[in-house]
Each structure stands twice: as structure tokens, then as C-alpha cells.
Amino acid sequence: MLKVEHITTGYGKKQVLTDVSFSVDKGDVVLLSGGNGSGKSTVLKTIYGLLKPWAADGKVFFEERNITALPVSEMIRLGIVYMPQKKNVFEDFTVEENLLTSAGIYPKKEAEERVQKVFYMLPVLKNMRKRTPFNMSGGERQLLAFGNVLVHSPKLALLDEPFAGVDAGNSEVFKGCIVDLKKEGVTFVVVEHKRQLLEGVVGREVELELGEVKR
Ligand SMILES: Nc1ncnc2c1ncn2[C@@H]1O[C@H](COP(=O)(O)OP(=O)(O)O)[C@@H](O)[C@H]1O
Ligand SMILES: [Mg+2]
């Protein structure tokens, strides 16, 4: 359902990725692994259209459609949603306001229904709905960031180190949520160092080394 082809790109003049290609099947959870600075986040940003491939043969296909460097609004409309590694929540808004803001692109009633659905999937967020990220642990913030993704009912979720700072209990909740969605056919590309957290869930693994696919 996702094909990444010949991606060479970077920041300014600095090249980070070299000819990165891989494909992802529908309903799979693909682990994107590799050392610090190997280009994992850059791959997710390129899939999401935040960075452009440098060469004409660098392309990203989603469900057979060329989605290379589409605007974010279009990505979300297609069902592709990205959870950045940093700055992934609205700091000054409560949990509920965060979710409503993320859902703000939908009509009001639908937005409220979408938020209720996220609360149903992640009751831990419902219990925190009046709190702001300022008063939440790193792991709680990550769950909120995931909620901000789920609000869009993604077909393809791009998650950058979602488990960072998440405690054991919430990691189980998180994993359970991913397992349930996978069963419904949702596809994930996940950057994660602690691979044991996704044990039994991951299908394909793509390992990067210095911006190239190692295997
Ligand atoms: N915004 C940026 N501007 C310039 N260089 C960047 C930027 N983001 C990342 N880099 C560089 O790109 C390389 C890959 O970074 P990144 O994709 O974040 O790696 P990873 O997620 O695997 O740790 C690193 O050398 C990093 O310093
Ligand atoms: Mg990274």
C-alpha cells in the first residue's frame, strides 16, 4: 500500500538519505530501525511530504497513487497521519482541546464524535481530559500525541519513537491499541529503538545505516 522509491534527500545542501527504497503491505507494522542520525525521522518526513526527494526518480506511492510531496492537508485526507518525534502536542490546550483542535478540520459534530472514539480507544486520555501537557509526564504526552493521530482514523500511521518516555503500563495500552488497529487493516511505519515493545506485532523491518537501507 506504500512504496518508497529511490529517495535521496536532505536538509539544505546536506544529503541525509541515499537511494532509499522499500515497500509496506496493508495491515503491516513496519519497524524502521537504525542508529542515531541514520535518517529514520528523515524517511518519515519525506513520506509525509515535509521534505522533497532531490531527484526525479525519487517517489512515494500510496495505494498506487503518487503522493510525493503532497501538502499535509491532502495527506490527512488520504488517511496518512504522522506523529512527529518532538513538538507533537498543543502545549497550552487541555487533552480534550488538543483532540478537538486536531479534529478541527471536520464538521463540529463529527469532530466531537471522533474525539469520543479516541477516548473509547484510550480511556487513559479520557481520564486526563482536563489536563494540559505542561502537567503531564513524557509518556502521557506521547499518548496524547497518538490520540492526535487517531482522531483522523488513519489508514497509514507514521510514528516517530512513539514509546519514548512511556511507562510499562501505558506501553501495553499503546501496543494493544496498535494491535487492534492492525487487525482492522491499519498500516504502521514505526521508528522505535526498544523493539521488544512491539514484539509479535512487527512484520517487516527496514534498517537504515548512514542514510542507506542496510537490509
Ligand atoms: N532539520 C535539520 N536540519 C539539518 N540537518 C538535520 C535536520 N534534521 C536532521 N538532520 C540531520 O540529518 C541526519 C539524520 O537525522 P534523522 O533523520 O533525524 O536521524 P534519526 O531519526 O535516525 O536519528 C542527522 O545527521 C541529522 O543531524
Ligand atoms: Mg529520529
PDB file of C-alpha atoms and ligand atoms in Angstrom:
ATOM      1  CA  MET A   1       0.000   0.000   0.000  1.00  0.00           C
ATOM      2  CA  LEU A   2       3.047   2.218   0.440  1.00  0.00           C
ATOM      3  CA  LYS A   3       6.033   2.301  -1.875  1.00  0.00           C
ATOM      4  CA  VAL A   4       9.082   4.422  -1.236  1.00  0.00           C
ATOM      5  CA  GLU A   5      11.292   4.599  -4.306  1.00  0.00           C
ATOM      6  CA  HIS A   6      14.814   5.912  -4.733  1.00  0.00           C
ATOM      7  CA  ILE A   7      14.622   8.631  -2.116  1.00  0.00           C
ATOM      8  CA  THR A   8      17.698  10.804  -1.981  1.00  0.00           C
ATOM      9  CA  THR A   9      17.186  13.922   0.066  1.00  0.00           C
ATOM     10  CA  GLY A  10      18.408  16.021   2.972  1.00  0.00           C
ATOM     11  CA  TYR A  11      18.360  19.473   4.516  1.00  0.00           C
ATOM     12  CA  GLY A  12      19.654  22.429   2.523  1.00  0.00           C
ATOM     13  CA  LYS A  13      22.784  21.121   0.847  1.00  0.00           C
ATOM     14  CA  LYS A  14      23.308  18.380   3.414  1.00  0.00           C
ATOM     15  CA  GLN A  15      22.437  14.980   1.981  1.00  0.00           C
ATOM     16  CA  VAL A  16      20.969  12.585   4.539  1.00  0.00           C
ATOM     17  CA  LEU A  17      19.266   9.791   2.572  1.00  0.00           C
ATOM     18  CA  THR A  18      20.741   7.933  -0.383  1.00  0.00           C
ATOM     19  CA  ASP A  19      18.508   5.945  -2.721  1.00  0.00           C
ATOM     20  CA  VAL A  20      16.147   4.673  -0.011  1.00  0.00           C
ATOM     21  CA  SER A  21      13.546   2.227  -1.342  1.00  0.00           C
ATOM     22  CA  PHE A  22      11.166  -0.126   0.466  1.00  0.00           C
ATOM     23  CA  SER A  23       7.543  -1.140   0.377  1.00  0.00           C
ATOM     24  CA  VAL A  24       4.905  -1.673   3.046  1.00  0.00           C
ATOM     25  CA  ASP A  25       1.956  -4.075   2.854  1.00  0.00           C
ATOM     26  CA  LYS A  26      -1.500  -3.123   4.043  1.00  0.00           C
ATOM     27  CA  GLY A  27      -2.057  -4.013   7.696  1.00  0.00           C
ATOM     28  CA  ASP A  28       1.623  -4.487   8.433  1.00  0.00           C
ATOM     29  CA  VAL A  29       3.583  -2.814  11.197  1.00  0.00           C
ATOM     30  CA  VAL A  30       6.950  -1.951   9.702  1.00  0.00           C
ATOM     31  CA  LEU A  31       9.792  -1.165  12.057  1.00  0.00           C
ATOM     32  CA  LEU A  32      12.213   1.473  10.849  1.00  0.00           C
ATOM     33  CA  SER A  33      15.436   0.861  12.748  1.00  0.00           C
ATOM     34  CA  GLY A  34      18.997   2.168  12.733  1.00  0.00           C
ATOM     35  CA  GLY A  35      21.394   4.154  14.878  1.00  0.00           C
ATOM     36  CA  ASN A  36      21.077   7.781  15.923  1.00  0.00           C
ATOM     37  CA  GLY A  37      21.298  10.064  12.922  1.00  0.00           C
ATOM     38  CA  SER A  38      20.865   7.228  10.414  1.00  0.00           C
ATOM     39  CA  GLY A  39      17.933   9.071   8.811  1.00  0.00           C
ATOM     40  CA  LYS A  40      14.859   7.371  10.287  1.00  0.00           C
ATOM     41  CA  SER A  41      12.995  10.596  11.056  1.00  0.00           C
ATOM     42  CA  THR A  42      14.001  11.974   7.674  1.00  0.00           C
ATOM     43  CA  VAL A  43      12.377   8.977   5.954  1.00  0.00           C
ATOM     44  CA  LEU A  44       9.080   9.598   7.772  1.00  0.00           C
ATOM     45  CA  LYS A  45       9.207  13.313   6.958  1.00  0.00           C
ATOM     46  CA  THR A  46       9.769  12.514   3.297  1.00  0.00           C
ATOM     47  CA  ILE A  47       6.861  10.057   3.148  1.00  0.00           C
ATOM     48  CA  TYR A  48       4.674  12.734   4.733  1.00  0.00           C
ATOM     49  CA  GLY A  49       5.759  15.272   2.144  1.00  0.00           C
ATOM     50  CA  LEU A  50       7.632  17.595   4.501  1.00  0.00           C
ATOM     51  CA  LEU A  51      10.843  17.014   2.554  1.00  0.00           C
ATOM     52  CA  LYS A  52      11.094  16.631  -1.201  1.00  0.00           C
ATOM     53  CA  PRO A  53      13.157  13.969  -2.949  1.00  0.00           C
ATOM     54  CA  TRP A  54      16.032  15.608  -4.769  1.00  0.00           C
ATOM     55  CA  ALA A  55      15.905  13.550  -7.945  1.00  0.00           C
ATOM     56  CA  ALA A  56      13.035  12.950 -10.352  1.00  0.00           C
ATOM     57  CA  ASP A  57      13.081   9.183  -9.745  1.00  0.00           C
ATOM     58  CA  GLY A  58      12.514   9.725  -6.010  1.00  0.00           C
ATOM     59  CA  LYS A  59       8.834   8.946  -5.454  1.00  0.00           C
ATOM     60  CA  VAL A  60       6.345   7.865  -2.825  1.00  0.00           C
ATOM     61  CA  PHE A  61       3.237   5.872  -3.772  1.00  0.00           C
ATOM     62  CA  PHE A  62       0.233   5.252  -1.537  1.00  0.00           C
ATOM     63  CA  GLU A  63      -2.418   2.848  -2.783  1.00  0.00           C
ATOM     64  CA  GLU A  64      -0.944   3.143  -6.294  1.00  0.00           C
ATOM     65  CA  ARG A  65      -1.208   6.920  -6.208  1.00  0.00           C
ATOM     66  CA  ASN A  66       1.797   9.186  -6.478  1.00  0.00           C
ATOM     67  CA  ILE A  67       1.768  11.191  -3.228  1.00  0.00           C
ATOM     68  CA  THR A  68       5.280  12.612  -3.454  1.00  0.00           C
ATOM     69  CA  ALA A  69       5.478  15.921  -1.545  1.00  0.00           C
ATOM     70  CA  LEU A  70       1.720  16.445  -1.321  1.00  0.00           C
ATOM     71  CA  PRO A  71       0.603  19.068   1.208  1.00  0.00           C
ATOM     72  CA  VAL A  72      -0.200  17.786   4.704  1.00  0.00           C
ATOM     73  CA  SER A  73      -3.914  18.557   4.365  1.00  0.00           C
ATOM     74  CA  GLU A  74      -4.017  16.235   1.364  1.00  0.00           C
ATOM     75  CA  MET A  75      -2.073  13.516   3.207  1.00  0.00           C
ATOM     76  CA  ILE A  76      -4.593  13.570   6.051  1.00  0.00           C
ATOM     77  CA  ARG A  77      -7.478  13.490   3.602  1.00  0.00           C
ATOM     78  CA  LEU A  78      -5.968  10.339   2.080  1.00  0.00           C
ATOM     79  CA  GLY A  79      -5.620   8.750   5.521  1.00  0.00           C
ATOM     80  CA  ILE A  80      -1.912   9.267   6.107  1.00  0.00           C
ATOM     81  CA  VAL A  81      -1.100  10.728   9.523  1.00  0.00           C
ATOM     82  CA  TYR A  82       2.268  11.497  11.096  1.00  0.00           C
ATOM     83  CA  MET A  83       3.273  11.635  14.750  1.00  0.00           C
ATOM     84  CA  PRO A  84       6.487  13.680  14.974  1.00  0.00           C
ATOM     85  CA  GLN A  85       9.247  12.827  17.404  1.00  0.00           C
ATOM     86  CA  LYS A  86       9.049  16.270  19.008  1.00  0.00           C
ATOM     87  CA  LYS A  87       6.518  19.065  19.369  1.00  0.00           C
ATOM     88  CA  ASN A  88       3.660  16.661  18.824  1.00  0.00           C
ATOM     89  CA  VAL A  89       1.044  18.187  21.151  1.00  0.00           C
ATOM     90  CA  PHE A  90      -0.513  21.643  21.613  1.00  0.00           C
ATOM     91  CA  GLU A  91       1.156  22.783  24.835  1.00  0.00           C
ATOM     92  CA  ASP A  92      -1.429  25.282  26.038  1.00  0.00           C
ATOM     93  CA  PHE A  93      -4.505  23.200  25.358  1.00  0.00           C
ATOM     94  CA  THR A  94      -6.046  20.531  27.549  1.00  0.00           C
ATOM     95  CA  VAL A  95      -6.120  16.940  26.344  1.00  0.00           C
ATOM     96  CA  GLU A  96      -9.680  17.360  25.157  1.00  0.00           C
ATOM     97  CA  GLU A  97      -8.866  20.662  23.413  1.00  0.00           C
ATOM     98  CA  ASN A  98      -5.859  19.029  21.761  1.00  0.00           C
ATOM     99  CA  LEU A  99      -8.042  16.329  20.270  1.00  0.00           C
ATOM    100  CA  LEU A 100     -10.790  18.761  19.262  1.00  0.00           C
ATOM    101  CA  THR A 101      -8.214  21.012  17.612  1.00  0.00           C
ATOM    102  CA  SER A 102      -6.733  18.105  15.673  1.00  0.00           C
ATOM    103  CA  ALA A 103     -10.262  17.168  14.653  1.00  0.00           C
ATOM    104  CA  GLY A 104     -10.960  20.807  13.760  1.00  0.00           C
ATOM    105  CA  ILE A 105     -10.784  20.039  10.051  1.00  0.00           C
ATOM    106  CA  TYR A 106     -14.064  18.070  10.338  1.00  0.00           C
ATOM    107  CA  PRO A 107     -17.552  19.459  10.920  1.00  0.00           C
ATOM    108  CA  LYS A 108     -18.180  20.164  14.615  1.00  0.00           C
ATOM    109  CA  LYS A 109     -20.425  17.211  15.368  1.00  0.00           C
ATOM    110  CA  GLU A 110     -18.143  14.787  13.559  1.00  0.00           C
ATOM    111  CA  ALA A 111     -15.129  16.243  15.388  1.00  0.00           C
ATOM    112  CA  GLU A 112     -16.801  15.586  18.730  1.00  0.00           C
ATOM    113  CA  GLU A 113     -17.640  12.025  17.710  1.00  0.00           C
ATOM    114  CA  ARG A 114     -14.061  11.442  16.633  1.00  0.00           C
ATOM    115  CA  VAL A 115     -12.778  12.667  19.996  1.00  0.00           C
ATOM    116  CA  GLN A 116     -15.218  10.365  21.816  1.00  0.00           C
ATOM    117  CA  LYS A 117     -13.920   7.471  19.733  1.00  0.00           C
ATOM    118  CA  VAL A 118     -10.342   8.264  20.786  1.00  0.00           C
ATOM    119  CA  PHE A 119     -11.452   8.394  24.431  1.00  0.00           C
ATOM    120  CA  TYR A 120     -13.046   4.986  23.944  1.00  0.00           C
ATOM    121  CA  MET A 121      -9.837   3.567  22.460  1.00  0.00           C
ATOM    122  CA  LEU A 122      -7.586   5.242  25.015  1.00  0.00           C
ATOM    123  CA  PRO A 123      -9.571   5.661  28.251  1.00  0.00           C
ATOM    124  CA  VAL A 124      -6.380   6.883  29.908  1.00  0.00           C
ATOM    125  CA  LEU A 125      -6.755  10.063  27.807  1.00  0.00           C
ATOM    126  CA  LYS A 126     -10.345  10.451  28.859  1.00  0.00           C
ATOM    127  CA  ASN A 127      -9.243  10.388  32.492  1.00  0.00           C
ATOM    128  CA  MET A 128      -6.770  13.191  31.754  1.00  0.00           C
ATOM    129  CA  ARG A 129      -9.039  15.244  29.528  1.00  0.00           C
ATOM    130  CA  LYS A 130      -8.872  18.441  31.590  1.00  0.00           C
ATOM    131  CA  ARG A 131      -5.078  18.392  31.969  1.00  0.00           C
ATOM    132  CA  THR A 132      -2.577  20.265  29.819  1.00  0.00           C
ATOM    133  CA  PRO A 133       0.675  18.726  28.539  1.00  0.00           C
ATOM    134  CA  PHE A 134       2.561  21.005  30.930  1.00  0.00           C
ATOM    135  CA  ASN A 135       1.210  18.863  33.779  1.00  0.00           C
ATOM    136  CA  MET A 136       1.730  15.528  32.096  1.00  0.00           C
ATOM    137  CA  SER A 137       4.640  13.081  32.033  1.00  0.00           C
ATOM    138  CA  GLY A 138       6.586  12.474  28.831  1.00  0.00           C
ATOM    139  CA  GLY A 139       4.753   9.202  28.340  1.00  0.00           C
ATOM    140  CA  GLU A 140       1.339  10.734  28.891  1.00  0.00           C
ATOM    141  CA  ARG A 141       2.181  13.364  26.298  1.00  0.00           C
ATOM    142  CA  GLN A 142       3.131  10.631  23.834  1.00  0.00           C
ATOM    143  CA  LEU A 143      -0.259   9.008  24.335  1.00  0.00           C
ATOM    144  CA  LEU A 144      -1.898  12.351  23.661  1.00  0.00           C
ATOM    145  CA  ALA A 145       0.191  12.748  20.516  1.00  0.00           C
ATOM    146  CA  PHE A 146      -1.035   9.316  19.437  1.00  0.00           C
ATOM    147  CA  GLY A 147      -4.582  10.454  20.201  1.00  0.00           C
ATOM    148  CA  ASN A 148      -3.999  13.437  17.917  1.00  0.00           C
ATOM    149  CA  VAL A 149      -3.205  10.889  15.191  1.00  0.00           C
ATOM    150  CA  LEU A 150      -6.094   8.538  15.944  1.00  0.00           C
ATOM    151  CA  VAL A 151      -8.603  11.356  15.689  1.00  0.00           C
ATOM    152  CA  HIS A 152      -8.121  11.143  11.916  1.00  0.00           C
ATOM    153  CA  SER A 153      -8.837   7.378  11.706  1.00  0.00           C
ATOM    154  CA  PRO A 154      -5.624   6.852   9.734  1.00  0.00           C
ATOM    155  CA  LYS A 155      -5.128   4.173   7.111  1.00  0.00           C
ATOM    156  CA  LEU A 156      -1.387   4.681   7.428  1.00  0.00           C
ATOM    157  CA  ALA A 157       0.182   5.985  10.647  1.00  0.00           C
ATOM    158  CA  LEU A 158       3.790   7.190  10.639  1.00  0.00           C
ATOM    159  CA  LEU A 159       5.016   7.124  14.245  1.00  0.00           C
ATOM    160  CA  ASP A 160       8.391   8.559  15.247  1.00  0.00           C
ATOM    161  CA  GLU A 161       9.561   6.975  18.522  1.00  0.00           C
ATOM    162  CA  PRO A 162       6.049   6.820  19.966  1.00  0.00           C
ATOM    163  CA  PHE A 163       7.117   4.878  23.065  1.00  0.00           C
ATOM    164  CA  ALA A 164       9.743   7.407  24.174  1.00  0.00           C
ATOM    165  CA  GLY A 165       9.208   8.010  27.889  1.00  0.00           C
ATOM    166  CA  VAL A 166       6.077   5.840  28.038  1.00  0.00           C
ATOM    167  CA  ASP A 167       5.955   3.702  31.203  1.00  0.00           C
ATOM    168  CA  ALA A 168       5.405  -0.067  31.123  1.00  0.00           C
ATOM    169  CA  GLY A 169       1.678   0.101  31.815  1.00  0.00           C
ATOM    170  CA  ASN A 170       0.946   2.690  29.158  1.00  0.00           C
ATOM    171  CA  SER A 171       3.251   0.917  26.695  1.00  0.00           C
ATOM    172  CA  GLU A 172       0.930  -2.075  26.953  1.00  0.00           C
ATOM    173  CA  VAL A 173      -2.085   0.160  26.354  1.00  0.00           C
ATOM    174  CA  PHE A 174      -0.325   1.707  23.386  1.00  0.00           C
ATOM    175  CA  LYS A 175       0.698  -1.642  21.930  1.00  0.00           C
ATOM    176  CA  GLY A 176      -2.817  -3.022  22.455  1.00  0.00           C
ATOM    177  CA  CYS A 177      -4.207  -0.113  20.500  1.00  0.00           C
ATOM    178  CA  ILE A 178      -1.776  -0.739  17.630  1.00  0.00           C
ATOM    179  CA  VAL A 179      -2.665  -4.463  17.625  1.00  0.00           C
ATOM    180  CA  ASP A 180      -6.408  -3.696  17.452  1.00  0.00           C
ATOM    181  CA  LEU A 181      -5.964  -1.206  14.625  1.00  0.00           C
ATOM    182  CA  LYS A 182      -3.692  -3.559  12.713  1.00  0.00           C
ATOM    183  CA  LYS A 183      -6.476  -6.161  12.853  1.00  0.00           C
ATOM    184  CA  GLU A 184      -8.750  -3.593  11.227  1.00  0.00           C
ATOM    185  CA  GLY A 185      -6.210  -3.206   8.431  1.00  0.00           C
ATOM    186  CA  VAL A 186      -4.470  -0.041   9.595  1.00  0.00           C
ATOM    187  CA  THR A 187      -0.836   0.123   8.484  1.00  0.00           C
ATOM    188  CA  PHE A 188       2.036   1.488  10.566  1.00  0.00           C
ATOM    189  CA  VAL A 189       5.574   2.611   9.929  1.00  0.00           C
ATOM    190  CA  VAL A 190       7.197   2.967  13.344  1.00  0.00           C
ATOM    191  CA  VAL A 191      10.596   4.247  14.368  1.00  0.00           C
ATOM    192  CA  GLU A 192      11.456   2.556  17.646  1.00  0.00           C
ATOM    193  CA  HIS A 193      14.657   1.648  19.457  1.00  0.00           C
ATOM    194  CA  LYS A 194      13.098  -0.619  22.054  1.00  0.00           C
ATOM    195  CA  ARG A 195      11.949  -3.312  19.644  1.00  0.00           C
ATOM    196  CA  GLN A 196      10.768  -5.614  22.442  1.00  0.00           C
ATOM    197  CA  LEU A 197       7.895  -3.165  22.977  1.00  0.00           C
ATOM    198  CA  LEU A 198       6.482  -4.222  19.613  1.00  0.00           C
ATOM    199  CA  GLU A 199       7.287  -7.890  19.894  1.00  0.00           C
ATOM    200  CA  GLY A 200       4.878 -10.071  17.977  1.00  0.00           C
ATOM    201  CA  VAL A 201       3.429  -7.085  16.134  1.00  0.00           C
ATOM    202  CA  VAL A 202       6.152  -6.113  13.675  1.00  0.00           C
ATOM    203  CA  GLY A 203       6.216  -7.689  10.230  1.00  0.00           C
ATOM    204  CA  ARG A 204       8.882  -6.220   8.007  1.00  0.00           C
ATOM    205  CA  GLU A 205      11.884  -4.363   9.349  1.00  0.00           C
ATOM    206  CA  VAL A 206      13.798  -1.753   7.391  1.00  0.00           C
ATOM    207  CA  GLU A 207      17.211  -0.990   8.843  1.00  0.00           C
ATOM    208  CA  LEU A 208      18.996   2.215   7.917  1.00  0.00           C
ATOM    209  CA  GLU A 209      22.686   2.902   8.168  1.00  0.00           C
ATOM    210  CA  LEU A 210      24.096   6.318   7.305  1.00  0.00           C
ATOM    211  CA  GLY A 211      21.033   7.144   5.264  1.00  0.00           C
ATOM    212  CA  GLU A 212      21.005   3.934   3.224  1.00  0.00           C
ATOM    213  CA  VAL A 213      18.850   0.850   3.568  1.00  0.00           C
ATOM    214  CA  LYS A 214      21.099  -1.795   5.095  1.00  0.00           C
ATOM    215  CA  ARG A 215      18.511  -4.579   4.888  1.00  0.00           C
TER     216      ARG A 215
HETATM  217  N1  LIG B   1      16.296  19.976  10.364  1.00  0.00           N
HETATM  218  C1  LIG B   1      17.511  19.500  10.092  1.00  0.00           C
HETATM  219  N2  LIG B   1      18.445  20.303   9.524  1.00  0.00           N
HETATM  220  C2  LIG B   1      19.674  19.834   9.228  1.00  0.00           C
HETATM  221  N3  LIG B   1      20.083  18.573   9.468  1.00  0.00           N
HETATM  222  C3  LIG B   1      19.205  17.740  10.026  1.00  0.00           C
HETATM  223  C4  LIG B   1      17.879  18.161  10.377  1.00  0.00           C
HETATM  224  N4  LIG B   1      17.225  17.097  10.918  1.00  0.00           N
HETATM  225  C5  LIG B   1      18.101  16.086  10.909  1.00  0.00           C
HETATM  226  N5  LIG B   1      19.278  16.459  10.379  1.00  0.00           N
HETATM  227  C6  LIG B   1      20.447  15.592  10.184  1.00  0.00           C
HETATM  228  O1  LIG B   1      20.068  14.501   9.366  1.00  0.00           O
HETATM  229  C7  LIG B   1      20.679  13.298   9.810  1.00  0.00           C
HETATM  230  C8  LIG B   1      19.601  12.264  10.052  1.00  0.00           C
HETATM  231  O2  LIG B   1      18.728  12.739  11.048  1.00  0.00           O
HETATM  232  P1  LIG B   1      17.424  11.968  11.468  1.00  0.00           P
HETATM  233  O3  LIG B   1      16.649  11.601  10.251  1.00  0.00           O
HETATM  234  O4  LIG B   1      16.755  12.814  12.479  1.00  0.00           O
HETATM  235  O5  LIG B   1      18.024  10.641  12.097  1.00  0.00           O
HETATM  236  P2  LIG B   1      17.369   9.577  13.121  1.00  0.00           P
HETATM  237  O6  LIG B   1      15.914   9.875  13.209  1.00  0.00           O
HETATM  238  O7  LIG B   1      17.674   8.246  12.520  1.00  0.00           O
HETATM  239  O8  LIG B   1      18.082   9.766  14.415  1.00  0.00           O
HETATM  240  C9  LIG B   1      21.494  13.657  11.047  1.00  0.00           C
HETATM  241  O9  LIG B   1      22.830  13.833  10.641  1.00  0.00           O
HETATM  242  C10 LIG B   1      20.903  14.965  11.482  1.00  0.00           C
HETATM  243  O10 LIG B   1      21.856  15.756  12.106  1.00  0.00           O
HETATM  244 MG    MG B   2      14.742  10.460  14.754  1.00  0.00          MG
END
